[in-house]
């Protein structure tokens, strides 16, 4: 990446201004300078946001995998592209070079073609975090097929609904997956899913755990023997910039999951540019993002962004608590990780544990710390800064969404001064705007509004698969002519943005609009508290009252629960005001979360209301068992 290097605030503002004044020049400079195209675009951008129609690099021809792998082979053939760290620390690490990755992707591409997969076909990928997962993504992209990864923790019903929404012909899965000291029989989940009528013709199975599985004659094939026979050369398909690259379903919210469609050219330029700007890769760096590839963060910042930049990207199969709570720190130490990108939920979980887990590891190689997925509360920010970054590494609190393709608002490390709980400034090319209920732009500081983006950026999703109408209604109707994020935000006096949470996370208590996020922040500052989630429930007098679900620190002494409840409420009263005190406080052993670390407040709201009839789609939950516990111990009255 050679264009628009940003090494100080002045350069940032210069690039930013340019990107607003001449977005087409700004993005075409980046696109031209840093990538290999078979044919240049005729026009940079065409758009109509009221119809949600956006096209970038029109008639440009390319293959993204040529850009991720082939063009690095000359200079970086022997460099590690993917550093695979298995679940079990006793199992050897794998260093897959760019050369080896090229061969593996070409072989997989040939296998897929052999199985009848053609340009434009959808391929469903249901795999754990093993090398075959990124290889499968890249193989699809190489032949022009559209990949759709379903996170390997999802249930059979989530899997089949996605497969059928897309009419996938081929499914790539494994016998099983390892997670800590457990293993999961993935193939049996696939079998269960495929008992329902589906479009699937072939299931390709990776041998990972050696678990005994059923292979259905004529449908299921072991992948390895096919790979062994496949030629190791493959001519990449010539694709149009606006051909779809992948479809990924958004998790968490109510209703049927939305298959977000990302297209090749814009997504490539955007993920590569944002990776370079935020993570500032150097030649010998080892970059680690702890997300799962089943989530957009994994697509953009484990696979595409790093590989487009010729970086070494860690692929971690395990979990933070196995074999003990020091695993993250152990991996950083062992591989001399230089950029570490994780989620607030992981930070809070690790901050619950004894500091000795972290203190006996050398984390001095770290240069940049990233956070993503939800607002990072002040408490977690300081813990991350003090104990992981040792106050030496800037924290980049990156705000963005599946729909955005890549990072939108974030401090640029070593350039933008950080401020806890603020995602700070938009990246060049991103034009945020805060809107009030009357659809007027908010100019004032410290006023919460609906966060919109008023100009297209290359990485934005183009549609919802099979339902453009829903795409328009969900994102482009509330504020005509703008993309509405669904998040609330405010701006401070220097223009920093603070994301306050989903706009639906607001409860009106006795006529006061209370955002639940600041209350959670206040509670989390209490030394005994690890994590909290606040929801509203109907109340005869106040209209709504607040119900808090709270997990406690593992290291804390055992405390009288009622005393603790009083203390927490005093804490809220002094930090926010008595109006925000909780009517009910339930101590729980965990909160229901999606794999991407988002608390499913919808379920907590239902439980608080005492309505156990229908929790909606819970297939995206990481820990469904917690729902029963919370339900059983609900505070009545
Ligand atoms: C990347 C990702 C998107 C939603 C988004 C926000 C929340 C994500 C932050 C954040 C505050 C952040 N994609 N969110 N990052 N809120 N600060 N740094 O998470 O599609 O799965 O979720 O996540 O509410 O709308 S996502």
XYZ file of C-alpha atoms and ligand atoms in Angstrom:
663
model
C 0.000 0.000 0.000
C 1.757 3.082 -1.069
C -0.967 5.691 -1.342
C -2.039 8.128 1.339
C 0.328 7.064 4.036
C -0.896 8.475 7.310
C 1.809 9.049 9.865
C 0.477 12.085 11.685
C -2.764 13.944 12.236
C -1.994 16.473 9.552
C -1.682 13.711 6.953
C -4.875 12.181 8.262
C -6.844 15.402 7.830
C -5.350 15.906 4.404
C -6.323 12.426 3.260
C -9.730 12.795 4.873
C -10.464 16.067 3.108
C -9.350 14.641 -0.199
C -11.587 11.600 0.279
C -14.615 13.838 0.845
C -13.850 16.339 -1.878
C -12.909 13.815 -4.546
C -13.941 10.348 -3.390
C -13.551 8.901 -6.860
C -9.994 10.117 -7.219
C -9.163 9.036 -3.686
C -10.399 5.452 -4.121
C -9.251 4.982 -7.693
C -5.728 6.062 -6.726
C -5.701 3.373 -4.044
C -7.267 0.780 -6.339
C -4.854 1.457 -9.152
C -1.675 1.695 -7.136
C -1.996 -1.391 -4.982
C -3.691 -4.193 -6.890
C -3.513 -6.304 -9.997
C -6.440 -5.846 -12.389
C -6.923 -7.711 -15.659
C -8.756 -4.680 -16.944
C -9.189 -1.264 -15.442
C -12.659 0.084 -14.615
C -14.507 2.430 -16.967
C -16.026 4.432 -14.162
C -15.165 4.568 -10.458
C -18.597 4.989 -8.891
C -22.286 4.997 -9.678
C -24.822 5.318 -6.920
C -28.306 6.145 -5.795
C -28.638 5.725 -2.061
C -32.406 6.190 -2.046
C -32.620 2.962 -4.051
C -29.627 1.424 -2.287
C -27.829 1.032 -5.599
C -24.071 1.288 -5.435
C -21.399 0.145 -7.866
C -17.665 0.659 -7.620
C -14.979 0.131 -10.264
C -17.505 -0.482 -12.996
C -16.382 -3.041 -15.586
C -13.093 -3.550 -13.768
C -11.894 -7.158 -14.141
C -9.885 -8.972 -11.498
C -9.489 -11.993 -9.302
C -9.122 -11.256 -5.605
C -7.068 -14.411 -4.988
C -4.474 -13.287 -7.524
C -4.187 -10.232 -5.289
C -4.148 -12.223 -2.035
C -1.602 -14.815 -3.107
C -0.175 -14.952 -6.633
C 1.227 -11.464 -6.805
C 3.193 -12.022 -3.559
C 4.873 -15.207 -4.794
C 7.877 -13.526 -6.384
C 9.055 -11.688 -3.325
C 7.283 -13.480 -0.505
C 6.877 -17.070 -1.668
C 8.624 -18.421 1.428
C 7.011 -16.057 3.885
C 4.409 -17.506 6.245
C 0.971 -16.502 5.059
C -1.050 -18.457 7.608
C 0.325 -19.430 10.987
C -1.944 -22.153 12.301
C -2.059 -22.552 16.083
C -4.067 -25.685 16.938
C -6.496 -26.041 19.813
C -4.096 -28.353 21.602
C -0.836 -26.520 22.380
C 1.023 -29.851 22.211
C 0.110 -30.199 18.554
C 2.703 -28.504 16.324
C 2.098 -25.060 14.878
C 1.867 -24.985 11.074
C 3.583 -22.311 9.024
C 1.878 -22.214 5.644
C 3.911 -20.119 3.221
C 2.436 -18.065 0.403
C 3.782 -20.695 -2.001
C 2.131 -23.531 -0.083
C -1.086 -21.585 0.260
C -1.092 -21.070 -3.490
C -0.795 -24.794 -4.074
C -3.465 -25.685 -1.530
C -5.914 -23.124 -2.896
C -5.317 -24.234 -6.505
C -5.865 -27.872 -5.568
C -9.053 -27.059 -3.707
C -10.217 -24.909 -6.645
C -9.696 -27.868 -8.975
C -11.609 -30.196 -6.638
C -14.541 -27.793 -6.512
C -14.599 -27.480 -10.294
C -14.488 -31.255 -10.546
C -17.525 -31.467 -8.312
C -19.413 -29.252 -10.724
C -19.086 -25.891 -8.985
C -19.227 -23.046 -11.494
C -18.785 -19.309 -11.468
C -21.679 -17.714 -9.574
C -22.648 -20.929 -7.703
C -22.967 -20.667 -3.933
C -20.811 -22.921 -1.760
C -21.618 -23.344 1.908
C -18.656 -23.721 4.246
C -19.231 -25.166 7.706
C -15.777 -25.690 9.157
C -13.883 -25.074 12.372
C -10.875 -22.729 12.479
C -8.473 -24.993 10.572
C -6.400 -24.174 7.470
C -8.984 -25.767 5.162
C -11.351 -22.929 6.101
C -9.419 -20.002 4.582
C -8.280 -22.330 1.796
C -11.926 -23.083 0.985
C -12.852 -19.393 0.922
C -9.981 -18.585 -1.390
C -10.653 -21.589 -3.630
C -14.235 -20.409 -4.131
C -13.073 -16.892 -4.902
C -10.501 -18.254 -7.337
C -13.106 -20.071 -9.435
C -15.672 -17.291 -9.074
C -18.019 -19.201 -6.776
C -19.690 -17.298 -3.940
C -18.771 -18.548 -0.489
C -21.065 -18.494 2.460
C -19.475 -19.452 5.743
C -21.749 -20.677 8.493
C -20.064 -20.498 11.877
C -19.330 -24.025 13.092
C -21.096 -23.415 16.379
C -24.443 -22.902 14.678
C -27.165 -25.510 14.893
C -28.499 -27.732 12.119
C -31.554 -25.515 11.700
C -29.435 -22.376 11.266
C -27.314 -24.282 8.764
C -30.156 -25.621 6.641
C -31.984 -22.311 6.505
C -28.861 -20.616 5.157
C -28.135 -23.423 2.685
C -31.643 -23.228 1.301
C -31.778 -19.444 1.227
C -28.805 -19.613 -1.143
C -29.506 -22.860 -3.023
C -26.006 -24.131 -2.303
C -24.991 -27.213 -4.278
C -21.855 -28.062 -2.351
C -21.141 -28.027 1.367
C -17.640 -28.228 2.819
C -17.435 -29.477 6.388
C -15.319 -31.638 8.702
C -15.880 -34.749 10.754
C -15.597 -32.764 13.934
C -14.060 -29.786 15.660
C -11.953 -29.297 18.773
C -12.871 -26.694 21.357
C -10.838 -26.748 24.524
C -11.055 -30.213 26.026
C -14.231 -31.005 24.119
C -14.816 -32.110 20.589
C -17.952 -31.598 18.602
C -19.299 -33.917 15.917
C -19.930 -31.399 13.145
C -20.800 -33.987 10.527
C -23.728 -35.290 12.574
C -25.103 -31.726 12.667
C -24.732 -31.598 8.879
C -26.511 -34.945 8.554
C -29.350 -33.691 10.697
C -29.602 -30.494 8.635
C -29.659 -32.451 5.386
C -32.526 -34.662 6.506
C -34.650 -31.731 5.367
C -35.059 -31.214 1.619
C -32.150 -29.183 0.285
C -30.245 -28.117 -2.788
C -27.030 -29.848 -1.625
C -25.605 -32.378 -4.056
C -22.180 -32.993 -2.557
C -20.696 -32.797 0.923
C -16.905 -32.608 1.081
C -15.546 -33.715 4.443
C -12.237 -32.727 6.034
C -10.758 -35.234 8.454
C -9.898 -33.213 11.551
C -10.839 -35.078 14.721
C -10.981 -38.689 13.536
C -14.413 -39.067 15.125
C -16.544 -41.826 13.703
C -19.078 -40.408 11.266
C -21.646 -41.564 8.715
C -20.815 -41.037 5.042
C -23.826 -41.020 2.773
C -23.144 -42.867 -0.451
C -23.264 -40.650 -3.533
C -23.410 -37.466 -1.484
C -20.492 -37.412 0.957
C -16.829 -37.500 -0.052
C -13.639 -37.273 1.988
C -11.792 -34.187 0.797
C -8.176 -35.297 1.245
C -8.076 -38.056 -1.410
C -9.609 -35.611 -3.900
C -7.010 -32.982 -3.047
C -4.207 -35.523 -3.377
C -5.248 -36.253 -6.953
C -5.967 -32.656 -7.955
C -3.556 -30.708 -10.182
C -1.644 -27.990 -8.359
C -2.115 -25.350 -11.005
C -5.238 -23.406 -11.638
C -5.896 -20.408 -13.851
C -7.902 -17.927 -11.812
C -11.275 -16.952 -13.212
C -11.646 -13.432 -14.589
C -14.287 -11.728 -12.456
C -16.158 -8.464 -12.645
C -15.597 -5.982 -9.806
C -19.298 -6.104 -8.989
C -19.646 -9.916 -9.016
C -20.496 -11.223 -5.545
C -17.569 -12.503 -3.485
C -19.445 -13.868 -0.509
C -22.658 -13.856 1.454
C -22.595 -13.672 5.217
C -25.614 -13.674 7.479
C -25.917 -11.039 10.156
C -26.467 -12.394 13.605
C -28.344 -11.326 16.651
C -31.199 -9.155 15.568
C -34.820 -10.270 15.354
C -36.406 -11.872 12.332
C -34.944 -14.033 9.612
C -31.170 -13.606 9.242
C -30.139 -11.360 6.387
C -27.694 -12.661 3.804
C -25.437 -9.678 3.221
C -23.868 -9.693 -0.244
C -20.358 -8.307 -0.679
C -18.830 -7.774 -4.104
C -15.264 -8.370 -5.162
C -13.665 -5.102 -6.225
C -14.916 -2.720 -3.566
C -14.477 -5.208 -0.745
C -10.910 -5.938 -1.831
C -9.898 -2.292 -1.977
C -11.628 -1.473 1.302
C -10.361 -4.354 3.446
C -6.815 -4.004 2.150
C -6.760 -0.252 2.698
C -8.264 -0.345 6.180
C -6.006 -3.221 7.258
C -2.963 -1.271 6.151
C -4.091 1.988 7.747
C -5.092 0.517 11.104
C -2.662 -2.379 11.580
C 0.372 -0.889 9.801
C 2.011 -4.183 8.857
C 5.799 -4.451 8.694
C 7.734 -7.189 6.971
C 8.391 -9.495 9.934
C 5.172 -8.897 11.811
C 2.904 -11.603 13.114
C -0.640 -10.338 13.160
C -3.373 -12.038 15.176
C -7.103 -11.480 15.097
C -8.912 -13.820 17.496
C -12.290 -13.708 15.741
C -13.810 -16.720 14.019
C -13.878 -16.725 10.224
C -17.597 -17.459 10.557
C -17.940 -13.793 11.385
C -17.224 -10.724 9.216
C -14.193 -9.761 11.324
C -12.633 -13.086 10.396
C -13.403 -12.657 6.689
C -11.987 -9.144 6.511
C -9.206 -9.225 9.096
C -8.018 -12.830 9.299
C -8.261 -13.714 5.629
C -8.656 -10.950 3.047
C -7.148 -7.812 4.630
C -3.937 -9.455 5.878
C -3.342 -11.614 2.776
C -3.967 -8.703 0.416
C -1.168 -6.952 2.321
C 1.153 -9.967 2.203
C 1.096 -10.270 5.991
C 1.438 -13.271 8.295
C -1.955 -13.965 9.839
C -2.488 -16.261 12.823
C -5.302 -18.791 12.601
C -6.200 -19.939 16.110
C -8.356 -23.009 16.517
C -8.761 -22.881 20.285
C -10.446 -20.862 22.985
C -9.026 -18.332 25.477
C -9.508 -20.631 28.482
C -7.783 -23.795 27.293
C -5.568 -25.304 28.590
C -5.851 -22.350 30.974
C -6.761 -18.663 31.009
C -3.265 -17.754 29.854
C -3.672 -19.197 26.361
C -3.903 -15.871 24.505
C -0.802 -14.591 26.272
C 0.974 -17.843 25.608
C 0.263 -17.616 21.868
C 1.383 -13.976 21.738
C 4.604 -14.870 23.546
C 5.284 -18.004 21.475
C 4.772 -16.376 18.068
C 5.926 -12.867 18.967
C 2.635 -11.340 17.928
C 2.883 -7.682 16.904
C -0.770 -6.717 16.373
C -3.514 -8.246 18.490
C -7.180 -7.739 17.632
C -9.903 -9.086 19.905
C -13.346 -8.333 21.359
C -14.385 -6.583 24.588
C -16.197 -9.717 25.700
C -12.920 -11.661 25.614
C -11.112 -8.862 27.414
C -13.708 -8.778 30.182
C -13.649 -12.552 30.527
C -9.863 -12.566 30.890
C -9.897 -9.594 33.227
C -11.965 -11.725 35.602
C -9.052 -14.087 36.023
C -5.921 -13.841 38.100
C -3.240 -11.508 36.719
C -0.613 -14.215 37.130
C -1.857 -15.748 33.850
C -0.654 -12.708 32.013
C 2.362 -11.768 34.084
C 4.441 -14.822 33.279
C 4.361 -14.155 29.543
C 6.382 -11.781 27.427
C 3.993 -9.524 25.508
C 6.602 -6.924 24.606
C 6.394 -7.603 20.860
C 2.899 -6.099 20.702
C 2.722 -2.759 18.914
C -0.992 -2.320 18.298
C -4.067 -3.537 20.173
C -7.472 -3.675 18.531
C -10.990 -4.017 19.854
C -14.149 -4.818 17.919
C -17.694 -6.071 18.255
C -19.330 -3.871 20.867
C -18.594 -0.755 22.840
C -15.511 -1.298 24.992
C -16.317 -0.027 28.463
C -13.855 2.127 30.343
C -12.935 -0.595 32.820
C -12.072 -3.121 30.121
C -10.222 -0.456 28.113
C -7.918 0.323 31.041
C -7.319 -3.318 31.825
C -6.386 -3.943 28.165
C -4.176 -0.867 28.149
C -2.454 -1.561 31.472
C -1.993 -5.302 31.430
C -1.797 -6.283 27.768
C -0.396 -3.120 26.215
C 1.598 -2.131 29.343
C 0.598 1.430 28.448
C 2.918 1.216 25.432
C 0.550 0.094 22.675
C -2.269 2.244 21.398
C -5.716 0.647 21.497
C -7.715 1.021 18.327
C -11.412 0.720 19.144
C -12.748 -0.173 15.716
C -16.414 0.422 14.969
C -17.934 -1.270 11.941
C -20.549 -3.789 10.879
C -21.037 -6.857 8.690
C -22.815 -4.538 6.275
C -19.787 -2.223 6.087
C -17.195 -4.792 4.971
C -14.420 -3.178 6.986
C -13.445 -0.743 9.725
C -15.279 2.606 9.529
C -14.511 4.611 12.659
C -11.344 3.992 14.648
C -8.259 5.754 15.966
C -5.267 5.240 13.698
C -2.558 3.884 16.013
C 0.275 6.343 16.716
C -1.692 9.062 14.898
C -5.081 9.602 16.554
C -4.848 10.193 20.310
C -7.024 7.593 22.022
C -9.847 8.310 24.424
C -11.460 5.379 26.253
C -14.953 4.433 24.986
C -14.544 6.624 21.886
C -14.081 4.994 18.491
C -12.822 8.486 17.618
C -12.548 9.603 13.974
C -13.864 8.167 10.716
C -11.326 6.649 8.358
C -10.730 8.547 5.132
C -13.608 7.811 2.775
C -16.162 7.430 5.560
C -18.705 10.230 6.020
C -20.723 9.755 9.221
C -23.609 11.916 10.281
C -25.744 12.004 13.449
C -29.473 12.425 12.973
C -32.224 13.302 15.414
C -35.766 11.900 15.426
C -36.945 14.647 13.120
C -34.364 13.584 10.556
C -32.315 16.697 11.116
C -28.582 16.556 11.337
C -27.263 16.993 14.882
C -24.525 19.603 14.980
C -24.141 19.835 18.749
C -21.703 17.955 20.910
C -22.676 15.292 23.411
C -26.106 14.703 21.882
C -26.966 11.099 21.062
C -28.394 10.524 17.615
C -28.794 7.852 14.988
C -25.522 7.144 13.279
C -25.790 7.325 9.489
C -23.273 7.302 6.652
C -24.098 9.765 3.947
C -21.801 8.734 1.119
C -20.961 5.314 -0.376
C -17.682 3.594 0.460
C -16.255 0.683 -1.543
C -16.701 -1.980 1.155
C -20.411 -1.554 1.712
C -22.749 -4.518 1.199
C -24.687 -4.228 -2.050
C -27.891 -6.035 -1.142
C -29.531 -8.759 0.931
C -29.457 -12.000 -1.043
C -32.806 -12.394 -2.792
C -34.425 -9.462 -1.039
C -33.319 -6.040 -2.215
C -36.559 -4.565 -0.908
C -35.664 -5.589 2.625
C -32.192 -4.101 2.115
C -33.717 -0.756 1.178
C -36.212 -0.871 4.042
C -33.720 -1.885 6.703
C -30.909 0.491 5.896
C -31.979 3.243 3.510
C -35.503 4.210 4.485
C -35.334 5.678 8.002
C -33.116 8.489 6.706
C -33.687 8.745 2.955
C -30.530 9.080 0.928
C -28.341 7.791 3.771
C -27.239 4.459 5.133
C -28.639 4.001 8.665
C -26.428 1.869 10.890
C -28.934 1.068 13.637
C -26.429 2.362 16.170
C -26.631 5.427 18.341
C -23.630 7.698 18.754
C -22.558 11.083 20.015
C -19.712 13.424 19.153
C -17.420 15.266 21.550
C -15.988 18.747 21.161
C -13.088 17.599 18.973
C -15.325 15.522 16.694
C -14.636 12.103 18.209
C -17.490 9.637 17.904
C -18.656 7.530 20.785
C -20.873 4.625 19.835
C -23.517 4.331 22.520
C -24.969 1.006 21.362
C -27.861 -0.128 19.241
C -30.560 2.531 19.195
C -33.025 -0.060 20.374
C -31.035 -0.427 23.621
C -32.878 2.506 25.088
C -35.384 2.180 27.931
C -37.807 4.895 28.910
C -38.054 4.918 32.701
C -40.528 7.386 34.184
C -40.277 9.403 31.011
C -36.492 9.506 30.983
C -34.684 8.031 28.006
C -31.981 5.837 29.468
C -29.377 4.181 27.285
C -28.500 0.861 28.839
C -24.847 1.043 27.766
C -23.778 3.873 30.119
C -25.503 2.153 33.025
C -23.651 -1.033 32.199
C -20.421 0.951 32.053
C -21.047 2.333 35.514
C -21.854 -1.079 36.965
C -18.823 -2.650 35.376
C -16.641 -0.246 37.299
C -17.684 -1.875 40.541
C -14.737 -4.090 41.554
C -16.893 -7.172 42.157
C -18.567 -7.009 38.738
C -17.241 -8.716 35.631
C -20.009 -8.046 33.132
C -23.544 -6.788 33.046
C -26.546 -6.442 30.780
C -29.453 -4.138 31.481
C -32.896 -4.406 29.940
C -36.229 -2.752 30.519
C -39.444 -4.468 31.582
C -42.987 -3.087 31.978
C -43.682 -1.406 35.291
C -47.065 -0.174 36.534
C -45.826 3.176 37.730
C -42.657 3.987 35.837
C -43.787 2.627 32.504
C -40.591 0.658 32.370
C -38.134 -0.381 35.050
C -34.602 -1.716 34.781
C -33.559 -5.310 35.224
C -29.844 -6.079 35.536
C -28.122 -9.374 34.830
C -24.676 -9.372 36.371
C -21.708 -11.750 36.375
C -19.143 -11.434 39.150
C -15.351 -11.570 39.128
C -13.888 -15.039 39.585
C -11.249 -13.673 41.897
C -13.553 -11.759 44.204
C -14.335 -12.822 47.760
C -17.767 -14.313 48.415
C -20.096 -11.448 49.268
C -23.539 -11.083 50.711
C -25.772 -10.722 47.659
C -28.127 -8.140 49.075
C -25.282 -5.943 50.233
C -23.782 -6.179 46.812
C -27.086 -5.203 45.217
C -27.231 -2.124 47.430
C -23.663 -1.182 46.589
C -24.233 -1.548 42.865
C -27.280 0.685 43.018
C -25.410 3.287 45.052
C -22.708 3.162 42.452
C -25.241 3.770 39.655
C -26.879 6.563 41.628
C -23.603 8.373 42.082
C -22.369 7.804 38.515
C -25.554 8.365 36.528
C -28.308 9.335 38.894
C -30.921 7.639 41.059
C -33.273 7.399 38.083
C -31.001 4.734 36.599
C -31.062 2.464 39.663
C -32.012 -1.130 38.945
C -35.265 -2.527 40.281
C -34.048 -6.083 39.995
C -30.559 -7.495 40.027
C -29.976 -11.108 39.122
C -26.490 -12.552 39.535
C -25.838 -15.032 36.747
C -22.939 -17.294 35.847
C -22.880 -16.013 32.256
C -24.784 -13.899 29.739
C -26.354 -15.300 26.555
C -24.019 -14.309 23.747
C -23.602 -14.772 20.068
C -20.269 -16.155 19.040
C -19.232 -12.681 17.970
C -19.570 -11.600 21.584
C -22.808 -9.683 21.411
C -25.179 -10.080 24.306
C -28.587 -11.237 23.072
C -30.629 -8.670 24.931
C -33.783 -9.811 23.190
C -33.781 -12.990 25.312
C -32.927 -11.155 28.505
C -35.778 -8.754 27.820
C -38.218 -11.649 27.428
C -37.061 -13.257 30.653
C -37.324 -9.967 32.515
C -40.870 -9.631 31.209
C -41.622 -13.168 32.379
C -42.475 -14.229 28.850
C -40.889 -17.619 28.212
C -43.093 -18.519 25.254
C -40.837 -17.784 22.337
C -37.245 -16.610 22.393
C -37.118 -16.298 18.597
C -34.098 -17.506 16.693
C -31.521 -18.683 19.256
C -29.473 -20.665 16.774
C -26.694 -18.083 16.853
C -26.117 -18.420 20.598
C -22.756 -19.628 21.805
C -24.045 -20.749 25.205
C -27.748 -21.665 24.884
C -27.614 -23.590 28.189
C -27.303 -20.329 30.086
C -30.825 -19.342 29.064
C -32.343 -22.109 31.207
C -30.308 -21.081 34.236
C -31.260 -17.442 33.904
C -34.898 -18.360 33.401
C -34.951 -20.621 36.474
C -33.434 -18.007 38.735
C -35.464 -15.091 37.438
C -36.427 -12.551 40.066
C -40.201 -12.516 40.353
C -42.489 -9.727 41.386
C -17.520 -5.968 13.229
C -18.834 -6.382 13.815
C -22.066 -4.764 14.260
C -22.533 -4.065 15.511
C -22.534 -2.570 15.371
C -22.373 -2.126 16.812
C -21.466 -3.175 17.409
C -19.059 -3.298 16.630
C -18.122 -1.767 17.852
C -19.512 -1.789 18.147
C -19.239 -0.066 19.642
C -17.310 -0.815 18.543
N -19.832 -6.577 12.919
N -20.050 -2.763 17.374
N -17.885 -2.714 16.914
N -20.058 -0.936 19.039
N -17.916 0.013 19.432
N -15.977 -0.725 18.353
O -18.943 -6.523 15.001
O -22.167 -6.918 12.186
O -21.264 -8.388 13.871
O -21.874 -6.145 14.473
O -21.636 -4.335 16.594
O -23.609 -2.172 17.464
O -23.721 -2.140 14.768
S -21.324 -7.065 13.322
